[in-house]
Amino acid sequence: MIAPHRLSVKFFFEELSIDVESFIPVFHRWIRENVVPNELLLDVADYKHIVDGPAILLVGLEADYVVDLTDAKPGLLYVRKRDAGSDLSDALGTTLSQALNGVKLTETDVELKGKLKLRTDAAMIVLLDRLNYPNSANGDGAAATAAQTQLSDDLAPLFGDDATVTRVDNDAREPLTFELHAPSAPDVDALLGQLGSVG
Amino acid sequence: MSNIGWKDVLADEMSDDLAHEIDIFEGQMELMGQGKLDEKVFAETRLRRGVYGQRYDNGQRHDGFESRELDFEEKERIKGPDTLWHAPGMQRIKVPGGGLTADQLDVLAQVADEYSDGILHVTTRQDFQLHFVHIEDTPDMMRRLASVGITTREACGNSVRNVTCCHLAGVCQTEVFDATPYSEAYAQFLLGHDDVQDFGRKFKPAFSGCEAEACGLVMMHDMGYLAQIREVDGKPKRGFKVFVGGGLGTVPHQAKVLSEFTPEEEILPQTQAVARVFARLGEKRNRNRARIKFLVAKLGIEEFRRLVDEERKTLPHDDRWTAYLDTLPHYEEKPTRPPTFLNGQVHSSEFNQWLETNVYAQRQEGYSVVTVNLPLGDLTSQQTWELADIARKYVGDNVRTTVEQNIVLRWVSDSDLPSLYEELKAIGLGDPGAGTIVDITACPGTDTCKLGIASSRGLAGELRTRLTVKSASLPDAIKDLKIKISGCFNSCGQHHVSDIGFFGNSRRSGNFKMPHFQVILGGKWRDNAGSYGLAVGAVPSKTVPEVVDTITSRYVEERTKGETFQEWIGRIGKKEARNIIQPYMQLPAFEQQPEFFSDWGDPRVFSLGDIGIGECAGEVVSLFSMEISPAESEAFEAQIALDENDPARADDLAYSSMLKAARALVRTQFLDVGDSPDRIVQEFKSRFFDTELFFDQYAKGKFGQYLLDRHSNPNPNPDNDSAHRLIEEALLFIEATHACESRVGGNVLVEI
């Protein structure tokens, strides 16, 4: 299946005991210290004035890292914007790998350590490509069904056989969205270690 | 699946014209990629498609310690001078008169989350802007917008920009008539018109229905149209009072009256004649003097009017001039619900607060306009399609953006107001305070703009937060004051026409630069941007919240009954106004208050590029800093003289202040320059102007030219207008002198 125009993965905070504003200096430092491999980081955008939105963005050329408060579900959202891969599996592998790397960087950051924790028993995956992956209103689009199967096949080896991928019944104007439930909740290092098996 | 693109999918939903234009643009992108288009030509081409540059797109970023090169791929590939192809940019989307349908909101939301960062930003000219957009995505984005009738054509570039119109037009209590259909016809007529393709600079028109309200802000536009009805042959006749040559920018000009009454059938041909005169005689080489305001000032309004009248006689007839007039009797907006009333039901205090500030009773009984108060003009993609659904439910397609960076829902049936409020609140758009002191306007500033000096949005966010916390206890006298903030002198935040305005600049303290905001007091929003405020002094960015508190407290304490803020400022005079902010103008050393050396929402040590060169540790002040200070004082004295209706003295002082600033700069290289004006100007010219050391990256030599012009061509009989202009120029010259000294670096120190 074709790689979507953009692909995002959001991991949710289990705990977050700091103000979102605290991420601003951290993200500026990440840019300065070039901490993310294989990505060019550009700037930090402050949208904390928006209710339930993307509060703080670390904007990059290939991807954005977002402290995202949408739907009152705070999490770290990774949006892969370009160069993700040639097909959906490739794109998922790249996106997941970089997103998990972002999770690790966040949890272990010198200024954030001990003040937050991200969960790996659930994630939200969004295919931002209404041309190739339309979110048909009745929930039975062929592309959506095929994408769900592909995601399930790719994610099970990583998150365990009990992991499930379900389609979110959202508005047809919204991008095609899936939820990952992974009761085994493998730890981040284990996931990063296994990511070669995706695709 | 992979071979089908938006071009194919939307082929039947785009107009042929729009589809063709986008194809051409895509072709030009391809040619540029092959190196077959001149970079400047392509830059103007993409600008005329609304594809704009953004901060850091030259591949450089200061990280608080040093300027670093951003490692973009294919650095040799560019999309304009100093603009890397792969660097993300801004997309401006034109919304004539701010008018939007629910379907258009849906598509705007979708392109925002697929091509930008998921945030839609409403501008001060009723446009939308999306940021961090990759140029490769722009053709498909344009196609998706075109499929719902939106074009980005001429959203930027040297062309007719978005035609703005009062968001209350058609439902307003005080308008002469609804200017909306005229503004729509005007926008349609001029879009891509042959006679608007050869301007030296942009051209911004506005339509207004009321003289006394802010309405269309016609006095600050390149061309402004104020609705009028006159009796002709015993019958009422529609037309417009037409203004030309207004503008904010670095040196604000109030528009002049081109015509007291232009009948409706003459609006379009007269505008076409103006466009031809502007294209033929307007400045082309020096873009800093290329706006039509400079041409009008240079020719004088009488001569300009004569030229336009002569040009009008030569125009070949065009049926489009009047074709739309036949449709006017049928022009109407349709509400989706019948008129109803609130009927005095008891509601929550928060609803009542929102009702007081965000709801305007239309002249059509039973209907209201609801202002959706967007913080800093922003909303998310999700909020946008949720807002589209709310619009469908309550008002249909009667949605407009506003020049105060909000969105209005028109034709809300009054009994729907409580449920509408609850639905807006549920999507995070139920904030009260629209149009009040908490509803602060700010341009993008250093967040994304290449020209930004200080963080206008950071400051606006901070002020909004602080003022909202205490909004319930704010005295009535200040609740409706306007605060508007620009990140630099270019006035995109419209600071000149606010009660309390700010524009970003910088000062040096020791070896570090400190973000500052120039304080502008007493501008007038009403009366179509009736008068401009004047600068009273620059304060460190981090003191601005206290400055606002102090100014507003003094106003509350000292105002006489019914006295407006403008009247109070006028009464106390600018000297006293400066005294009010004087305590905040002191510059602490970095070691004393390091937080003053970073901007709001940005922890990096403040910089305009590279951190200033280390001169010497210890308690020293550069000679330049010592000598520039009297220049600033003199510029201020010039403002006082103007207040005292002494334009000759104001002119003389403003000129003198420029000389002092120039002398201070010259003496960083040549101590024995002496006091002779001729010598100072000669040395300034040879050392800083001719060498381009004084040149701003974007304004080039514009500010230096102010001194050279005044020195070689003194005005024998300055009037208030010319003196006012010279003062503005002097202030900008002094700012530029600071900037130049920071770049070049003085090396003469004086112990204190």
XYZ file of C-alpha atoms in Angstrom, chain B residues 57 170 368 400 403 438 555 749:
8
model
C 14.257 29.837 5.213
C -25.319 44.316 5.739
C -27.399 38.864 16.182
C -16.807 36.091 8.052
C -9.546 42.373 10.880
C -8.093 41.112 26.329
C -5.837 56.826 32.810
C 34.215 53.027 25.324
